[in-house]
PDB file of C-alpha atoms in Angstrom:
ATOM      1  CA  MET A  25      -5.038  -0.232 -20.997  1.00  0.00           C
ATOM      2  CA  LYS A  26      -4.053   1.125 -17.593  1.00  0.00           C
ATOM      3  CA  PHE A  27      -6.104   1.460 -14.458  1.00  0.00           C
ATOM      4  CA  SER A  28      -5.298   2.869 -11.054  1.00  0.00           C
ATOM      5  CA  VAL A  29      -6.832   1.381  -7.932  1.00  0.00           C
ATOM      6  CA  THR A  30      -6.844   3.124  -4.571  1.00  0.00           C
ATOM      7  CA  VAL A  31      -7.628   1.015  -1.532  1.00  0.00           C
ATOM      8  CA  THR A  32      -8.563   2.799   1.687  1.00  0.00           C
ATOM      9  CA  LEU A  33      -9.616   1.597   5.110  1.00  0.00           C
ATOM     10  CA  LYS A  34     -13.319   2.043   5.819  1.00  0.00           C
ATOM     11  CA  LYS A  35     -14.207   5.112   7.846  1.00  0.00           C
ATOM     12  CA  ASP A  36     -14.677   3.341  11.161  1.00  0.00           C
ATOM     13  CA  VAL A  37     -11.631   1.081  10.926  1.00  0.00           C
ATOM     14  CA  LEU A  38      -8.636   2.119  13.008  1.00  0.00           C
ATOM     15  CA  ASP A  39      -5.494   3.009  11.069  1.00  0.00           C
ATOM     16  CA  PRO A  40      -2.505   2.525  13.416  1.00  0.00           C
ATOM     17  CA  GLN A  41       0.034   3.087  10.631  1.00  0.00           C
ATOM     18  CA  GLY A  42      -1.598   6.387   9.667  1.00  0.00           C
ATOM     19  CA  LYS A  43      -1.711   7.361  13.343  1.00  0.00           C
ATOM     20  CA  VAL A  44       2.057   6.891  13.679  1.00  0.00           C
ATOM     21  CA  VAL A  45       2.622   9.048  10.602  1.00  0.00           C
ATOM     22  CA  GLN A  46       0.240  11.660  11.992  1.00  0.00           C
ATOM     23  CA  ASN A  47       2.024  11.794  15.360  1.00  0.00           C
ATOM     24  CA  THR A  48       5.396  12.028  13.662  1.00  0.00           C
ATOM     25  CA  LEU A  49       4.245  14.922  11.468  1.00  0.00           C
ATOM     26  CA  LEU A  50       2.808  16.719  14.502  1.00  0.00           C
ATOM     27  CA  ASP A  51       6.101  16.186  16.347  1.00  0.00           C
ATOM     28  CA  MET A  52       7.850  17.719  13.360  1.00  0.00           C
ATOM     29  CA  GLY A  53       5.844  20.880  13.864  1.00  0.00           C
ATOM     30  CA  MET A  54       3.110  20.471  11.232  1.00  0.00           C
ATOM     31  CA  HIS A  55       0.407  21.787  13.523  1.00  0.00           C
ATOM     32  CA  ASN A  56      -2.202  22.430  10.858  1.00  0.00           C
ATOM     33  CA  LEU A  57      -2.421  18.731  10.068  1.00  0.00           C
ATOM     34  CA  LYS A  58      -5.895  17.549  11.024  1.00  0.00           C
ATOM     35  CA  SER A  59      -5.788  13.898  10.050  1.00  0.00           C
ATOM     36  CA  ILE A  60      -3.947  11.486   7.803  1.00  0.00           C
ATOM     37  CA  ARG A  61      -4.943   7.999   6.740  1.00  0.00           C
ATOM     38  CA  GLN A  62      -2.851   5.582   4.779  1.00  0.00           C
ATOM     39  CA  GLY A  63      -4.006   3.249   2.036  1.00  0.00           C
ATOM     40  CA  LYS A  64      -2.690   1.248  -0.885  1.00  0.00           C
ATOM     41  CA  PHE A  65      -2.322   2.172  -4.513  1.00  0.00           C
ATOM     42  CA  PHE A  66      -2.062  -0.136  -7.528  1.00  0.00           C
ATOM     43  CA  GLU A  67      -1.247   0.658 -11.119  1.00  0.00           C
ATOM     44  CA  ILE A  68      -2.600  -2.173 -13.246  1.00  0.00           C
ATOM     45  CA  GLU A  69      -2.082  -2.729 -16.963  1.00  0.00           C
ATOM     46  CA  VAL A  70      -4.376  -5.212 -18.696  1.00  0.00           C
ATOM     47  CA  GLN A  71      -4.356  -6.479 -22.266  1.00  0.00           C
ATOM     48  CA  GLU A  72      -7.842  -5.463 -23.269  1.00  0.00           C
ATOM     49  CA  THR A  73      -9.294  -3.087 -25.843  1.00  0.00           C
ATOM     50  CA  ASP A  74     -12.777  -2.631 -24.381  1.00  0.00           C
ATOM     51  CA  PRO A  75     -12.616  -0.306 -21.344  1.00  0.00           C
ATOM     52  CA  LYS A  76     -15.718  -1.921 -19.837  1.00  0.00           C
ATOM     53  CA  ILE A  77     -14.235  -5.422 -19.942  1.00  0.00           C
ATOM     54  CA  GLY A  78     -10.899  -4.048 -18.716  1.00  0.00           C
ATOM     55  CA  GLU A  79     -12.537  -2.450 -15.720  1.00  0.00           C
ATOM     56  CA  LYS A  80     -14.491  -5.644 -15.033  1.00  0.00           C
ATOM     57  CA  LYS A  81     -11.227  -7.612 -14.971  1.00  0.00           C
ATOM     58  CA  VAL A  82      -9.592  -5.112 -12.618  1.00  0.00           C
ATOM     59  CA  ASN A  83     -12.671  -5.231 -10.424  1.00  0.00           C
ATOM     60  CA  GLU A  84     -12.372  -9.024 -10.276  1.00  0.00           C
ATOM     61  CA  MET A  85      -8.700  -8.732  -9.249  1.00  0.00           C
ATOM     62  CA  CYS A  86      -9.667  -6.323  -6.472  1.00  0.00           C
ATOM     63  CA  GLU A  87     -12.424  -8.513  -5.080  1.00  0.00           C
ATOM     64  CA  LYS A  88     -10.450 -11.743  -5.305  1.00  0.00           C
ATOM     65  CA  LEU A  89      -7.038 -10.623  -4.060  1.00  0.00           C
ATOM     66  CA  LEU A  90      -6.183  -6.953  -3.674  1.00  0.00           C
ATOM     67  CA  VAL A  91      -8.907  -5.726  -1.339  1.00  0.00           C
ATOM     68  CA  ASN A  92     -10.165  -7.015   1.994  1.00  0.00           C
ATOM     69  CA  LEU A  93     -13.800  -6.064   1.513  1.00  0.00           C
ATOM     70  CA  ILE A  94     -14.595  -6.412   5.199  1.00  0.00           C
ATOM     71  CA  ILE A  95     -12.419  -3.487   6.233  1.00  0.00           C
ATOM     72  CA  GLU A  96     -11.450  -1.739   2.990  1.00  0.00           C
ATOM     73  CA  ASP A  97     -13.064   0.296   0.233  1.00  0.00           C
ATOM     74  CA  TYR A  98     -11.649   0.637  -3.266  1.00  0.00           C
ATOM     75  CA  LYS A  99     -11.963   2.848  -6.293  1.00  0.00           C
ATOM     76  CA  ILE A 100     -10.953   2.102  -9.877  1.00  0.00           C
ATOM     77  CA  ASN A 101      -9.955   4.821 -12.357  1.00  0.00           C
ATOM     78  CA  LYS A 102      -8.901   4.549 -15.971  1.00  0.00           C
ATOM     79  CA  ILE A 103      -5.584   6.331 -16.597  1.00  0.00           C
TER      80      ILE A 103
ATOM     81  CA  MET B  13      -9.310  20.874   3.234  1.00  0.00           C
ATOM     82  CA  LYS B  14      -8.485  17.388   2.023  1.00  0.00           C
ATOM     83  CA  PHE B  15      -5.736  16.209  -0.260  1.00  0.00           C
ATOM     84  CA  SER B  16      -4.870  12.808  -1.636  1.00  0.00           C
ATOM     85  CA  VAL B  17      -1.276  11.803  -2.220  1.00  0.00           C
ATOM     86  CA  THR B  18      -0.258   8.832  -4.337  1.00  0.00           C
ATOM     87  CA  VAL B  19       3.304   7.614  -3.976  1.00  0.00           C
ATOM     88  CA  THR B  20       4.675   5.311  -6.652  1.00  0.00           C
ATOM     89  CA  LEU B  21       8.049   3.720  -7.229  1.00  0.00           C
ATOM     90  CA  LYS B  22      10.041   5.321 -10.024  1.00  0.00           C
ATOM     91  CA  LYS B  23       9.869   3.539 -13.361  1.00  0.00           C
ATOM     92  CA  ASP B  24      13.249   1.825 -13.126  1.00  0.00           C
ATOM     93  CA  VAL B  25      12.978   0.749  -9.494  1.00  0.00           C
ATOM     94  CA  LEU B  26      12.163  -2.919  -8.922  1.00  0.00           C
ATOM     95  CA  ASP B  27       8.862  -3.609  -7.167  1.00  0.00           C
ATOM     96  CA  PRO B  28       9.138  -7.051  -5.509  1.00  0.00           C
ATOM     97  CA  GLN B  29       5.818  -6.688  -3.695  1.00  0.00           C
ATOM     98  CA  GLY B  30       4.009  -5.847  -6.927  1.00  0.00           C
ATOM     99  CA  LYS B  31       5.745  -8.779  -8.610  1.00  0.00           C
ATOM    100  CA  VAL B  32       4.389 -11.207  -6.009  1.00  0.00           C
ATOM    101  CA  VAL B  33       0.883  -9.824  -6.519  1.00  0.00           C
ATOM    102  CA  GLN B  34       1.335 -10.097 -10.286  1.00  0.00           C
ATOM    103  CA  ASN B  35       2.462 -13.739 -10.090  1.00  0.00           C
ATOM    104  CA  THR B  36      -0.402 -14.586  -7.757  1.00  0.00           C
ATOM    105  CA  LEU B  37      -2.960 -13.030 -10.101  1.00  0.00           C
ATOM    106  CA  LEU B  38      -1.462 -14.886 -13.073  1.00  0.00           C
ATOM    107  CA  ASP B  39      -1.619 -18.133 -11.074  1.00  0.00           C
ATOM    108  CA  MET B  40      -5.274 -17.377 -10.390  1.00  0.00           C
ATOM    109  CA  GLY B  41      -5.891 -17.386 -14.143  1.00  0.00           C
ATOM    110  CA  MET B  42      -5.939 -13.632 -14.881  1.00  0.00           C
ATOM    111  CA  HIS B  43      -4.009 -14.069 -18.106  1.00  0.00           C
ATOM    112  CA  ASN B  44      -4.762 -10.653 -19.576  1.00  0.00           C
ATOM    113  CA  LEU B  45      -2.872  -8.940 -16.764  1.00  0.00           C
ATOM    114  CA  LYS B  46       0.136  -7.233 -18.263  1.00  0.00           C
ATOM    115  CA  SER B  47       1.714  -5.599 -15.228  1.00  0.00           C
ATOM    116  CA  ILE B  48       0.899  -4.405 -11.756  1.00  0.00           C
ATOM    117  CA  ARG B  49       2.863  -2.062  -9.507  1.00  0.00           C
ATOM    118  CA  GLN B  50       2.088  -1.220  -5.937  1.00  0.00           C
ATOM    119  CA  GLY B  51       2.371   2.139  -4.234  1.00  0.00           C
ATOM    120  CA  LYS B  52       1.119   4.057  -1.232  1.00  0.00           C
ATOM    121  CA  PHE B  53      -1.869   6.303  -0.821  1.00  0.00           C
ATOM    122  CA  PHE B  54      -2.459   9.001   1.783  1.00  0.00           C
ATOM    123  CA  GLU B  55      -5.579  10.980   2.557  1.00  0.00           C
ATOM    124  CA  ILE B  56      -4.503  14.144   4.333  1.00  0.00           C
ATOM    125  CA  GLU B  57      -6.719  16.735   5.959  1.00  0.00           C
ATOM    126  CA  VAL B  58      -5.172  20.091   6.812  1.00  0.00           C
ATOM    127  CA  GLN B  59      -6.631  23.086   8.639  1.00  0.00           C
ATOM    128  CA  GLU B  60      -6.150  25.679   5.962  1.00  0.00           C
ATOM    129  CA  THR B  61      -8.466  27.843   3.912  1.00  0.00           C
ATOM    130  CA  ASP B  62      -6.132  28.774   1.081  1.00  0.00           C
ATOM    131  CA  PRO B  63      -5.742  25.784  -1.301  1.00  0.00           C
ATOM    132  CA  LYS B  64      -2.302  27.008  -2.386  1.00  0.00           C
ATOM    133  CA  ILE B  65      -0.954  27.094   1.174  1.00  0.00           C
ATOM    134  CA  GLY B  66      -2.682  23.779   1.909  1.00  0.00           C
ATOM    135  CA  GLU B  67      -0.976  22.127  -1.021  1.00  0.00           C
ATOM    136  CA  LYS B  68       2.352  23.641  -0.021  1.00  0.00           C
ATOM    137  CA  LYS B  69       1.995  22.150   3.468  1.00  0.00           C
ATOM    138  CA  VAL B  70       1.140  18.730   2.049  1.00  0.00           C
ATOM    139  CA  ASN B  71       4.083  18.994  -0.306  1.00  0.00           C
ATOM    140  CA  GLU B  72       6.332  19.713   2.670  1.00  0.00           C
ATOM    141  CA  MET B  73       4.985  16.624   4.501  1.00  0.00           C
ATOM    142  CA  CYS B  74       5.722  14.522   1.421  1.00  0.00           C
ATOM    143  CA  GLU B  75       9.275  15.731   1.021  1.00  0.00           C
ATOM    144  CA  LYS B  76      10.129  15.552   4.708  1.00  0.00           C
ATOM    145  CA  LEU B  77       8.545  12.253   5.688  1.00  0.00           C
ATOM    146  CA  LEU B  78       6.124  10.467   3.395  1.00  0.00           C
ATOM    147  CA  VAL B  79       8.166  10.055   0.229  1.00  0.00           C
ATOM    148  CA  ASN B  80      11.627   8.662  -0.389  1.00  0.00           C
ATOM    149  CA  LEU B  81      12.555  11.001  -3.231  1.00  0.00           C
ATOM    150  CA  ILE B  82      15.447   8.811  -4.362  1.00  0.00           C
ATOM    151  CA  ILE B  83      13.235   5.927  -5.432  1.00  0.00           C
ATOM    152  CA  GLU B  84       9.685   7.297  -5.359  1.00  0.00           C
ATOM    153  CA  ASP B  85       7.528   9.801  -7.224  1.00  0.00           C
ATOM    154  CA  TYR B  86       4.449  11.454  -5.766  1.00  0.00           C
ATOM    155  CA  LYS B  87       1.382  13.308  -6.880  1.00  0.00           C
ATOM    156  CA  ILE B  88      -0.893  15.571  -4.837  1.00  0.00           C
ATOM    157  CA  ASN B  89      -4.572  16.098  -5.652  1.00  0.00           C
ATOM    158  CA  LYS B  90      -7.174  18.205  -3.924  1.00  0.00           C
ATOM    159  CA  ILE B  91     -10.278  16.191  -3.057  1.00  0.00           C
TER     160      ILE B  91
END
């Protein structure tokens, strides 16, 4: 069973890496770019038949290791 | 108009960062983890009213800067 997890910085947290990308794109002439923010993406495969338990496990992984809950939000999707 | 872009390593490309995360999770006792791969995630806002043109612009950003097409795949979604 596969899940995807997207981790994004919370709205009010500065994103210096995204800012660099944004400036570079603007320098390249992409003037209709309004904003860009960068995050992380995980593709996780767990050995589990029950989707609910699978998602619970993935959620545990996120909270314990993958996500810094102070500055980041995350979203789990079954794929 | 907002788009999300997920960038993942192609299937046959080694993912050392993901491997470290995988080993750490296994060490933490998550034994039903089968595999984990890490990628990048972008949230892009463009000033555009036509979704088709918007997506084309985002696609151009991906091919010119955000994605290394030799080793990475990408997927654009409207959000």
